[in-house]
Coordinates of C-alpha atoms and ligand atoms in Angstrom, one line a residue:
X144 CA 122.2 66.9 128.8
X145 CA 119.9 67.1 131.9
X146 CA 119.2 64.4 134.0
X147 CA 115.7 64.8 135.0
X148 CA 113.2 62.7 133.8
X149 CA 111.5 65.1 130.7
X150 CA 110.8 63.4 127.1
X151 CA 113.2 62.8 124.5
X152 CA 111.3 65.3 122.3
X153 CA 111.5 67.9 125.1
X154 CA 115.3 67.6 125.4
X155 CA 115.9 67.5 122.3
X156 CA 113.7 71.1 121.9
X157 CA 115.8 72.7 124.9
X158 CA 118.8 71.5 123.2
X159 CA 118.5 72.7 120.2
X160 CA 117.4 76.7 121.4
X161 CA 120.2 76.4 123.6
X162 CA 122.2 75.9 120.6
X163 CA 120.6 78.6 118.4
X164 CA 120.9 81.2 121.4
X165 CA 124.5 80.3 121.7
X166 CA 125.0 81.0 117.6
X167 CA 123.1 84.1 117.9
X168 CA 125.4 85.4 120.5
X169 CA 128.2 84.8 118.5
X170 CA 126.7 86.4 115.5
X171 CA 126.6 82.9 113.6
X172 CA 122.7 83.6 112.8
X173 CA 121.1 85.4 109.8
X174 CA 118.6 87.6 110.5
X175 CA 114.7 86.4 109.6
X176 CA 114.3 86.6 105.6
X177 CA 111.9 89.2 104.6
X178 CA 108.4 87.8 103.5
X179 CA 104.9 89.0 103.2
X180 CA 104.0 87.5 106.2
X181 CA 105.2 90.4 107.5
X182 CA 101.8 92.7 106.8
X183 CA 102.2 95.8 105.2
X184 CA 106.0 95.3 104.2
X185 CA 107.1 96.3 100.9
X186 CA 107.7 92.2 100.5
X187 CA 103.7 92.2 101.1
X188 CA 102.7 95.0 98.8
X189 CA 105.0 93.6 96.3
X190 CA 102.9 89.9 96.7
X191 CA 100.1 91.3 96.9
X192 CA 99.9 93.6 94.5
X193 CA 103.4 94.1 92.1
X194 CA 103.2 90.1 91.5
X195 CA 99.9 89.8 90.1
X196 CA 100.1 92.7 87.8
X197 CA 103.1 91.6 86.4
X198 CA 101.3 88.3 85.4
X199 CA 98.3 89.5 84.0
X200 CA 100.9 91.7 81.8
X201 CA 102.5 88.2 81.0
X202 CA 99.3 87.2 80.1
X203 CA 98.0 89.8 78.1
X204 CA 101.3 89.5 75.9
X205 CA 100.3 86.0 75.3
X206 CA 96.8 87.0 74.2
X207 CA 97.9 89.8 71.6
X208 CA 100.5 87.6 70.2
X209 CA 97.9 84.8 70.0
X210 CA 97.7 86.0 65.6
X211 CA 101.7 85.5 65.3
X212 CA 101.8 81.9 67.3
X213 CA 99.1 80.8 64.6
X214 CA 101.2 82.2 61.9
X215 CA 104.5 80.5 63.0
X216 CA 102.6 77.3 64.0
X217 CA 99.1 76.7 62.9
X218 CA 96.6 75.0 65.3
X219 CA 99.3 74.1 67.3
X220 CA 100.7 77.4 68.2
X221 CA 97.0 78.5 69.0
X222 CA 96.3 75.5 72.0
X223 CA 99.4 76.4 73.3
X224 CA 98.6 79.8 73.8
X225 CA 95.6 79.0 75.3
X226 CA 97.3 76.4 77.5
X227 CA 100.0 78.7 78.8
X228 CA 97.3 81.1 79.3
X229 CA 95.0 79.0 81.2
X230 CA 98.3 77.7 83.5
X231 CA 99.0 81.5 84.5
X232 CA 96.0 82.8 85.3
X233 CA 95.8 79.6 88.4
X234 CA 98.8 81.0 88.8
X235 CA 97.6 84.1 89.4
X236 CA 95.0 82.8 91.5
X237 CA 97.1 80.6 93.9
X238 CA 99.3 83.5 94.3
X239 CA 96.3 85.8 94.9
X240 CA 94.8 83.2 97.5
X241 CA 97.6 82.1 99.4
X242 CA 97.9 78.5 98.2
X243 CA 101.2 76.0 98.6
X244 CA 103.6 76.0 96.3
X245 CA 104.0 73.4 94.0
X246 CA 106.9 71.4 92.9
X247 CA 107.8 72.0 89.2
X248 CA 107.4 68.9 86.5
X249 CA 108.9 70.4 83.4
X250 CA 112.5 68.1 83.2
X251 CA 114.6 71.9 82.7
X252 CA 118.2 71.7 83.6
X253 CA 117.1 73.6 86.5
X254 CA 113.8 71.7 88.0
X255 CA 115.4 69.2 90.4
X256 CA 117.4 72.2 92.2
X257 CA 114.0 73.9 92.5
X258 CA 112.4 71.1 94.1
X259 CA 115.4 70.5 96.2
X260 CA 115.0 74.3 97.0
X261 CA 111.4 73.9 98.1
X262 CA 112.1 70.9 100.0
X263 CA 114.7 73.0 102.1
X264 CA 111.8 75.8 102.3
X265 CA 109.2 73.1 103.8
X266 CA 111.8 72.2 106.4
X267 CA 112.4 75.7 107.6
X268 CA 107.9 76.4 108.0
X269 CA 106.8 77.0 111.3
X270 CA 104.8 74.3 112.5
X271 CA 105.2 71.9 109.4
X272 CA 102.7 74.4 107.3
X273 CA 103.6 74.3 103.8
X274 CA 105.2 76.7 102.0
X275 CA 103.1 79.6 100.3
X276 CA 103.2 82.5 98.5
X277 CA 102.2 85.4 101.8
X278 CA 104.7 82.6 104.2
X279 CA 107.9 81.8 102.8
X280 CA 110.7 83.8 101.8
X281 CA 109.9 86.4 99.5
X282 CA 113.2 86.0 97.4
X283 CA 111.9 82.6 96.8
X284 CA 108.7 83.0 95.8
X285 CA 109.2 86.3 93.8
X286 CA 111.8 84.2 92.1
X287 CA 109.4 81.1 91.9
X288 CA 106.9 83.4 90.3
X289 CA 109.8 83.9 87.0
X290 CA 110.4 79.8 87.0
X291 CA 106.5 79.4 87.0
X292 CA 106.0 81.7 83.6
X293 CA 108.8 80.0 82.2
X294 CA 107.1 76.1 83.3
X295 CA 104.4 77.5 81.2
X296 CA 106.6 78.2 78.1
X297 CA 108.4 74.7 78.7
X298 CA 105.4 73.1 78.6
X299 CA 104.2 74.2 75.6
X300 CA 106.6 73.6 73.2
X301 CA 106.2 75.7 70.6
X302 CA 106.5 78.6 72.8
X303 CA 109.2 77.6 74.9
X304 CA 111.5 80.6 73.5
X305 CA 109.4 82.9 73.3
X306 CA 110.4 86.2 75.6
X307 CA 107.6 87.4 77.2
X308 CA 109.5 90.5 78.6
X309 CA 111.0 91.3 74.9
X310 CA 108.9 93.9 74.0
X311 CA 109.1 95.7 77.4
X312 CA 113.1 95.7 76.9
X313 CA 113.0 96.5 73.6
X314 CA 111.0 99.6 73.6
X315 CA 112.9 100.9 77.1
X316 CA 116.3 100.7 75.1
X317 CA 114.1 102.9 72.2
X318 CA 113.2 105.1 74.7
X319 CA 116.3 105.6 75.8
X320 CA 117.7 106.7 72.1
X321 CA 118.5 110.5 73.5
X322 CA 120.7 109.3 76.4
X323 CA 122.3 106.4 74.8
X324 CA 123.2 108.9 71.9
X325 CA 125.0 110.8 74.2
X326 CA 126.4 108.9 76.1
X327 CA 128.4 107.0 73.4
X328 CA 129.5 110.9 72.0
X329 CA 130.8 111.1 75.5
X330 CA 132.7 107.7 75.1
X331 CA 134.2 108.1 72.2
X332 CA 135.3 111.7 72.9
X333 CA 137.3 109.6 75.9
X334 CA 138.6 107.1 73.5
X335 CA 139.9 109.9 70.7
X336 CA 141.9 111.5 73.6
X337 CA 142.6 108.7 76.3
X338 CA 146.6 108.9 75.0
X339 CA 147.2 112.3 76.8
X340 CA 144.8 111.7 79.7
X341 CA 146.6 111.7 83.1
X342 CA 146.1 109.6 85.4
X343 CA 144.3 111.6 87.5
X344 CA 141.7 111.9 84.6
X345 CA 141.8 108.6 83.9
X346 CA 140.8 107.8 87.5
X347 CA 137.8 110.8 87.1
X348 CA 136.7 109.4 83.7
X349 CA 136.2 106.1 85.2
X350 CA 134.6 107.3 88.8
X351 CA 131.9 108.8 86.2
X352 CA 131.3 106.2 83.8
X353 CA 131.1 103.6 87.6
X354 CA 128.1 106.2 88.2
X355 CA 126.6 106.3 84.7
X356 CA 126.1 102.7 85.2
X357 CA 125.2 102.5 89.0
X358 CA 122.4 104.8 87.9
X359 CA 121.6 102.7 84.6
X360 CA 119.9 100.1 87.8
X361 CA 116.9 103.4 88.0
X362 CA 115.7 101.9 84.6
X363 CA 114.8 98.2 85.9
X364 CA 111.0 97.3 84.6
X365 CA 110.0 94.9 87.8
X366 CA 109.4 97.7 90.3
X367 CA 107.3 99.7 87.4
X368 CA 105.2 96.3 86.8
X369 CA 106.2 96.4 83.1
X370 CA 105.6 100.9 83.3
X371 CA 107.8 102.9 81.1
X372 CA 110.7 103.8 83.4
X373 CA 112.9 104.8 80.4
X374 CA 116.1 107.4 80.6
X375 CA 115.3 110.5 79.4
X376 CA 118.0 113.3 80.6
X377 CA 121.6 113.3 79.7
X378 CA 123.6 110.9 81.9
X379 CA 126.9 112.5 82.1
X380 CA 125.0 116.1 83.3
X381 CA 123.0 114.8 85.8
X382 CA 125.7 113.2 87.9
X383 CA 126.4 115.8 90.1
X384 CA 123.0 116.6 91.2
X385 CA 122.7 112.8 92.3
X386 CA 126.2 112.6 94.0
X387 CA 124.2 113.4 97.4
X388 CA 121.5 110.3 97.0
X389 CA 124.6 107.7 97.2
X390 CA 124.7 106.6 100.5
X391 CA 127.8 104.7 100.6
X392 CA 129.9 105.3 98.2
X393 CA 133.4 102.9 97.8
X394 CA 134.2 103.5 94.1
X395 CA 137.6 105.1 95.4
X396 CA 138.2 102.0 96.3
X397 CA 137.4 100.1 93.6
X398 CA 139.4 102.0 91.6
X399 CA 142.6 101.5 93.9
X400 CA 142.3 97.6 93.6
X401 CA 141.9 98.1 89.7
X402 CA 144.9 100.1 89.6
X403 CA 146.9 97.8 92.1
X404 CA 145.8 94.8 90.0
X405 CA 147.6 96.2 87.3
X406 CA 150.7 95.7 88.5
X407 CA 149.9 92.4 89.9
X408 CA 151.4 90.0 87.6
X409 CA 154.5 87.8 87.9
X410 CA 156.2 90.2 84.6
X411 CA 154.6 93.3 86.1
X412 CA 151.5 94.0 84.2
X413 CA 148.8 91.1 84.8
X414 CA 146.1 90.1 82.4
X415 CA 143.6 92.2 84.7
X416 CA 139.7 90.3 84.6
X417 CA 136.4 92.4 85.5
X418 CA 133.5 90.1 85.6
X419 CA 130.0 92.3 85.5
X420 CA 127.2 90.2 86.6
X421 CA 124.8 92.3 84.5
X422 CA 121.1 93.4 85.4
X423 CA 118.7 95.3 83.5
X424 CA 118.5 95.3 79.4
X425 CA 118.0 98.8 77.3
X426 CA 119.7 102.0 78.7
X427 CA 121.1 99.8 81.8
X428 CA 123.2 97.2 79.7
X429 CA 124.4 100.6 77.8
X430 CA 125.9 102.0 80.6
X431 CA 127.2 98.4 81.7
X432 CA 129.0 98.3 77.8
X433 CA 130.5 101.8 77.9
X434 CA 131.6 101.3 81.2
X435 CA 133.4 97.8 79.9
X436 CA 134.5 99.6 76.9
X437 CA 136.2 102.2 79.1
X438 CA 137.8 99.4 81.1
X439 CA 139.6 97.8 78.0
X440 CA 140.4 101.1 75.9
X441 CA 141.9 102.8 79.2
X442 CA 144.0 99.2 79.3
X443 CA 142.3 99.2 83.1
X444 CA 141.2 95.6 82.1
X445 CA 142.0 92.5 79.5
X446 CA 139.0 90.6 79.5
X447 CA 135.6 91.5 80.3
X448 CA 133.5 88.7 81.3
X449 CA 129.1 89.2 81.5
X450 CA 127.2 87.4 83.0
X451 CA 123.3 87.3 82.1
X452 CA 120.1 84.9 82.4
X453 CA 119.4 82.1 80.9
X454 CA 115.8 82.5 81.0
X455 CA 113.4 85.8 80.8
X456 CA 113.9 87.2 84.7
X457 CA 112.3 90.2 86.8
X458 CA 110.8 91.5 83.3
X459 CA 114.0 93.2 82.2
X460 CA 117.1 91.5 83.0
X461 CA 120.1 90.6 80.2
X462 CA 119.2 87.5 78.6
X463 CA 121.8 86.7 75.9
X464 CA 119.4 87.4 73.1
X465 CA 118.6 90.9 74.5
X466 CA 123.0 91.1 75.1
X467 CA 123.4 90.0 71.4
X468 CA 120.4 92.2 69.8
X469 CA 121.4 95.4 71.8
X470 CA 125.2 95.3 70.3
X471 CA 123.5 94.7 67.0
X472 CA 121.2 98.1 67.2
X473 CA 123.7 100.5 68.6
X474 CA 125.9 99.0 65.4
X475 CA 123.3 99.7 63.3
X476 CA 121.9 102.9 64.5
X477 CA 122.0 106.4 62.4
X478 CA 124.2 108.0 65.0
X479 CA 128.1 108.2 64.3
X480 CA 129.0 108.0 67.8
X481 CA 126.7 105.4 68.6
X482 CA 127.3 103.1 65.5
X483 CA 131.0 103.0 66.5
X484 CA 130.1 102.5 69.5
X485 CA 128.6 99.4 68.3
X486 CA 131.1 98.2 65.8
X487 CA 133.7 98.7 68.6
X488 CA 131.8 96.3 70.6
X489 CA 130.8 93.8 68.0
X490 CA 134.8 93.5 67.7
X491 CA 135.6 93.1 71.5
X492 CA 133.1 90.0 71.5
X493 CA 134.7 88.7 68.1
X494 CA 138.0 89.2 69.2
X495 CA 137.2 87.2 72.7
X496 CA 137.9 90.6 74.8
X497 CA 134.3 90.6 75.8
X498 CA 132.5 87.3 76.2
X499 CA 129.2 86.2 78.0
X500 CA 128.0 83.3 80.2
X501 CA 125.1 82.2 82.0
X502 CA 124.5 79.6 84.8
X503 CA 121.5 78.2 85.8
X504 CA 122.5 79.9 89.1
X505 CA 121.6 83.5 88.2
X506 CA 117.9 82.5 87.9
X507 CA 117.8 80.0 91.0
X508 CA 116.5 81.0 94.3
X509 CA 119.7 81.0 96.6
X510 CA 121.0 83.2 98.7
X511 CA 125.0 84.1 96.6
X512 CA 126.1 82.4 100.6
X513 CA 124.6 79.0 99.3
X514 CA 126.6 79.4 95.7
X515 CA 130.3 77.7 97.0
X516 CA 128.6 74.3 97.7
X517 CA 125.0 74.6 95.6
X518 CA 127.3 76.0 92.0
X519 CA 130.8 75.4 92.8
X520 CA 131.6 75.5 89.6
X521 CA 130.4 78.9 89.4
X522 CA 131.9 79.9 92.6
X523 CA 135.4 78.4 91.3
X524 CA 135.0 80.7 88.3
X525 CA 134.2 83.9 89.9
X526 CA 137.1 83.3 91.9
X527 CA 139.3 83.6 89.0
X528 CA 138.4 87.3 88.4
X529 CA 140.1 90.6 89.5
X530 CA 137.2 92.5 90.4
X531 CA 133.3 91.2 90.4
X532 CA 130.8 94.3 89.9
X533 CA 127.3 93.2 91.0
X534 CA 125.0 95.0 88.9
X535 CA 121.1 95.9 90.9
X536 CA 118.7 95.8 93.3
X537 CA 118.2 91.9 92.8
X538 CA 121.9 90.6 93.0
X539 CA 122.1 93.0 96.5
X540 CA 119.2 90.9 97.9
X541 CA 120.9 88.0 96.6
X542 CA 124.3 89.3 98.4
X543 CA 122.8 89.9 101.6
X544 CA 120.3 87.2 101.7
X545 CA 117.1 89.5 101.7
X546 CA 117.2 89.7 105.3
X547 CA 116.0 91.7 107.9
X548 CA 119.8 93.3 108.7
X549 CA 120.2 96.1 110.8
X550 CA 121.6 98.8 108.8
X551 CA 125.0 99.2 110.2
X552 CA 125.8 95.8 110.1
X553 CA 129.1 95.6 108.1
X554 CA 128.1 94.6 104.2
X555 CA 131.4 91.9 104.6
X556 CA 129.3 90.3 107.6
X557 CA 126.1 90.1 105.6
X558 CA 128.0 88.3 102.8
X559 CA 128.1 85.3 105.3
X560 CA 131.2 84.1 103.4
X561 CA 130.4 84.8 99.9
X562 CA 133.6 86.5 99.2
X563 CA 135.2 84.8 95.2
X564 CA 137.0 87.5 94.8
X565 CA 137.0 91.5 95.3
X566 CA 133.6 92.5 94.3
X567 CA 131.5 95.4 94.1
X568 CA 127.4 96.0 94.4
X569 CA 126.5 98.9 92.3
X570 CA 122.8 99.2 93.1
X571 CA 119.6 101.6 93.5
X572 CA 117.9 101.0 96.9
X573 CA 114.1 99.0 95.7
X574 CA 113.5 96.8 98.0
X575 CA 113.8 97.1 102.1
X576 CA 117.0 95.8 103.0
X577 CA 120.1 97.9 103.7
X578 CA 123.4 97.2 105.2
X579 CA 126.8 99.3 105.9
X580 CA 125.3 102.6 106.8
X581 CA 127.2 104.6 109.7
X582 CA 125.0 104.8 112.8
X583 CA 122.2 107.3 112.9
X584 CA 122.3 107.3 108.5
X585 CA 119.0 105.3 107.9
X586 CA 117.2 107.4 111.1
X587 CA 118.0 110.5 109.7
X588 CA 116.9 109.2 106.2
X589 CA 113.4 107.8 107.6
X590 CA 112.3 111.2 108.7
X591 CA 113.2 112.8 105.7
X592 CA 111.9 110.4 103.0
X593 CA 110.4 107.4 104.4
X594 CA 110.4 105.8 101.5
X595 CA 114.6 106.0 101.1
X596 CA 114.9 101.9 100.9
X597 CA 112.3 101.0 97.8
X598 CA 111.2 104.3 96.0
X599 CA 114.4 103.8 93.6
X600 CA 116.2 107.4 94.7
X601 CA 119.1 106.4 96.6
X602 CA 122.0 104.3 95.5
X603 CA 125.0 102.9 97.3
X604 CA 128.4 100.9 95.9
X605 CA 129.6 99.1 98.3
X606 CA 132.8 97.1 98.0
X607 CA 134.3 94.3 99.9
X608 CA 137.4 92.4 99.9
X609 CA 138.5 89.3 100.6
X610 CA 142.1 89.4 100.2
X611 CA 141.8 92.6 102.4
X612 CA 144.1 93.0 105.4
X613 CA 142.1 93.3 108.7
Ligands
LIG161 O1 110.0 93.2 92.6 C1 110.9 93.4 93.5 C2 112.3 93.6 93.0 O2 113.2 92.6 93.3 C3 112.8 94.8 93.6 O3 113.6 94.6 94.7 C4 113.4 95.5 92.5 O4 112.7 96.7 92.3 C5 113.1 94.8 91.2 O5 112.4 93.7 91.6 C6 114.4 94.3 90.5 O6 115.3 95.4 90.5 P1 116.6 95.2 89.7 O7 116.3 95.1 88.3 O8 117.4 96.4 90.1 O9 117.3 94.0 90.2
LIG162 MG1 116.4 93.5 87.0

């Protein structure tokens, strides 16, 4: 401390950005979080003009189903409507305008750790200004956005189950019919001849069904606003001509510590756990089954373990509903291939082989970082797994904080400690934050497509380790 005879306050001041330069020197600093305060970002467009489309959509649903509340409950179901309705669209206009944020007042499981989460939000503002939708984070208020339609389902009792993305993710996984049919002929062709398959076609076989699910994330209904965005073309065929749109691409690797893991245990073979923290429903959570299916029937893993929402999220992700109803309609579908498909899967969740879980967690607004101390029990979990595949462009923004990284900075680095056990991100690029590139990559990619980070073309699977020697 000096000696001279400046305030308290002052000292205090120098002190602390003496501190925060030192931790920036040393690399102890995260980059700023993206936000829509940064004009003409793809964090602003996506405020200013993704968000409130997506809620009028939300609204609308509410409207045309306004016939089947007053079916399933009279009067009742009718004022709630209306009251959900009238909650959204001051939503919609608070968003629109820029106001604060407000604390949520439904009781959930979940609504203290918001608060508490908005509380830590107000602390980090500028200038004690409160938080808002075009000033804070915008992980944390595109998330707050999903909490808010849900606040208005809460409060309204008799609509507090209703899904107001179901009809978006059931008509994408109709859409889909064509690919999913052929991609469970293509899984089941595996299956009939996995007994004479070397290893070296093992290996292949699973590189491609790693790939049929990385690009399963193109099908997500958030950066559409709720547009058809469907698969139309035969998975398995177009692989190659999207080999050259991954930009970093560790599935070599992942399939090494699969392998190794196999041999792991004390008696030689281990009781080998993939954990897929899922993303997307329709064609997406297909490619996330067939790939778990390929796991289990290749004996590459024992126990699959998803992980999904436990409330409607980004308009298309996994809830368990939408897990449960999607086994039930390949089972039932007029397709051979696809029906046992179906059956095949039905068995694997019967049988305890596959199994899913959500945490309140998933649908919180923390950085993964904040999960060893804010979920522990989560954390503790994860940490039990041989190999954690991060499924989207949502859980990479969770990985890496959303932040404004340099591109080459090493994905471990941006993890800042997240590191359960080895996982994997297998992600299309929608939103404008990239790390791991090799120096010169995301140059050369801005003058050929400026677009490369959010258009939904490029993909990477990136890998890290924690048990990894350095
Ligand atoms: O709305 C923004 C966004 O988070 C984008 O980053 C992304 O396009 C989408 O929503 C969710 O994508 P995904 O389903 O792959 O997580
Ligand atoms: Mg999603």
């Amino acid at each position: 401390m000096c000696n001279c005879r400046c305030s308290h306050d002052v000292r205090v001041k120098r002190h602390r950005s003496f501190l925060f330069a030192k931790m920036e020197a040393e690399g102890l600093l995260a980059p700023l979080s993206l936000s829509a305060k940064f004009e003409g970002s793809f964090a602003y467009l996506t405020v200013r003009d993704r968000l409130p489309t997506i809620l009028t959509k939300v609204i609308d649903t509410l409207h045309r189903n306004k016939d089947n509340f007053f079916k399933e409950y009279g009067e009742e179901g009718t004022q709630a409507e209306k009251t959900a309705i009238s909650f959204l669209s001051k939503l919609r206009n608070e968003l629109q305008t820029d106001k604060p944020v407000l604390a949520l007042i439904d009781n959930a499981e979940d609504t203290e750790a918001w608060n508490e989460y908005m509380q830590r939000q107000q602390d980090l503002m500028e200038d004690g200004n409160p938080v808002s939708w075009f000033k804070s984070p915008w992980l944390y208020v595109e998330c707050y956005m999903y909490r808010k339609i849900q606040e208005a389902l809460y409060m309204n009792p008799p609509m507090d189950k209703f899904d107001v993305f179901k009809e978006g993710k059931t008509q994408s996984y109709f859409e889909s019919q064509q690919a999913i049919k052929s991609l469970c002929t293509y899984l089941q062709e595996l299956i009939t001849n996995m007994e004479n398959m070397t290893a070296i076609q093992l290996r292949d076989n699973f590189l491609k069904l790693l790939q049929v699910s990385l690009w399963g994330n193109k099908c997500d209904l958030s950066i559409s606003a709720g547009q058809d965005n469907s698969q139309k073309s035969s998975p398995i065929d177009s692989l190659p001509d999207l080999q050259r749109f991954i930009l970093v691409d560790d599935s070599s690797i992942v399939w090494s510590t699969l392998a190794a893991a196999q041999g792991s245990g004390s008696s030689g073979m281990k009781h080998t756990r993939v954990d897929i923290v899922l993303d997307n429903a329709g064609f997406e959570l297909v490619t996330d089954l067939v790939l778990a299916d390929f796991l289990v029937s290749a004996g590459l893993a024992k126990q699959i373990r998803f992980h999904g929402k436990s409330i409607p999220w980004f308009v298309s992700d996994v809830t368990k509903q939408d897990f449960e109803w999607t086994i039930m309609q390949t089972m039932a579908a007029n397709h051979k291939w696809m029906s046992a498909s179906g059956v095949q899967w039905k068995h694997f969740v019967k049988e305890g082989t596959w199994s899913y879980h959500d945490h309140s967690f998933w649908t919180l607004p923390h950085e993964f970082c904040d999960m060893a101390v804010d979920a522990a029990d989560l954390y503790s979990t994860l940490q039990g797994s041989d190999m954690i595949l991060f499924k989207g462009d949502l859980n990479y923004r969770k990985l890496t904080g959303d932040r404004k990284w340099e591109h080459t900075v090493p994905f471990d680095q941006a993890l800042r400690g997240f590191q359960p056990a080895p996982l994997c991100s297998l992600r299309t690029l929608k939103a404008d934050v990239q790390v791991g590139l090799q120096p010169g990559q995301a140059e050369k990619l801005s003058s050929q497509d400026p677009d490369w980070m959010t258009n939904g073309k490029y993909a990477v699977v990136q890998f890290s380790n924690p048990h990894r020697e350095q």
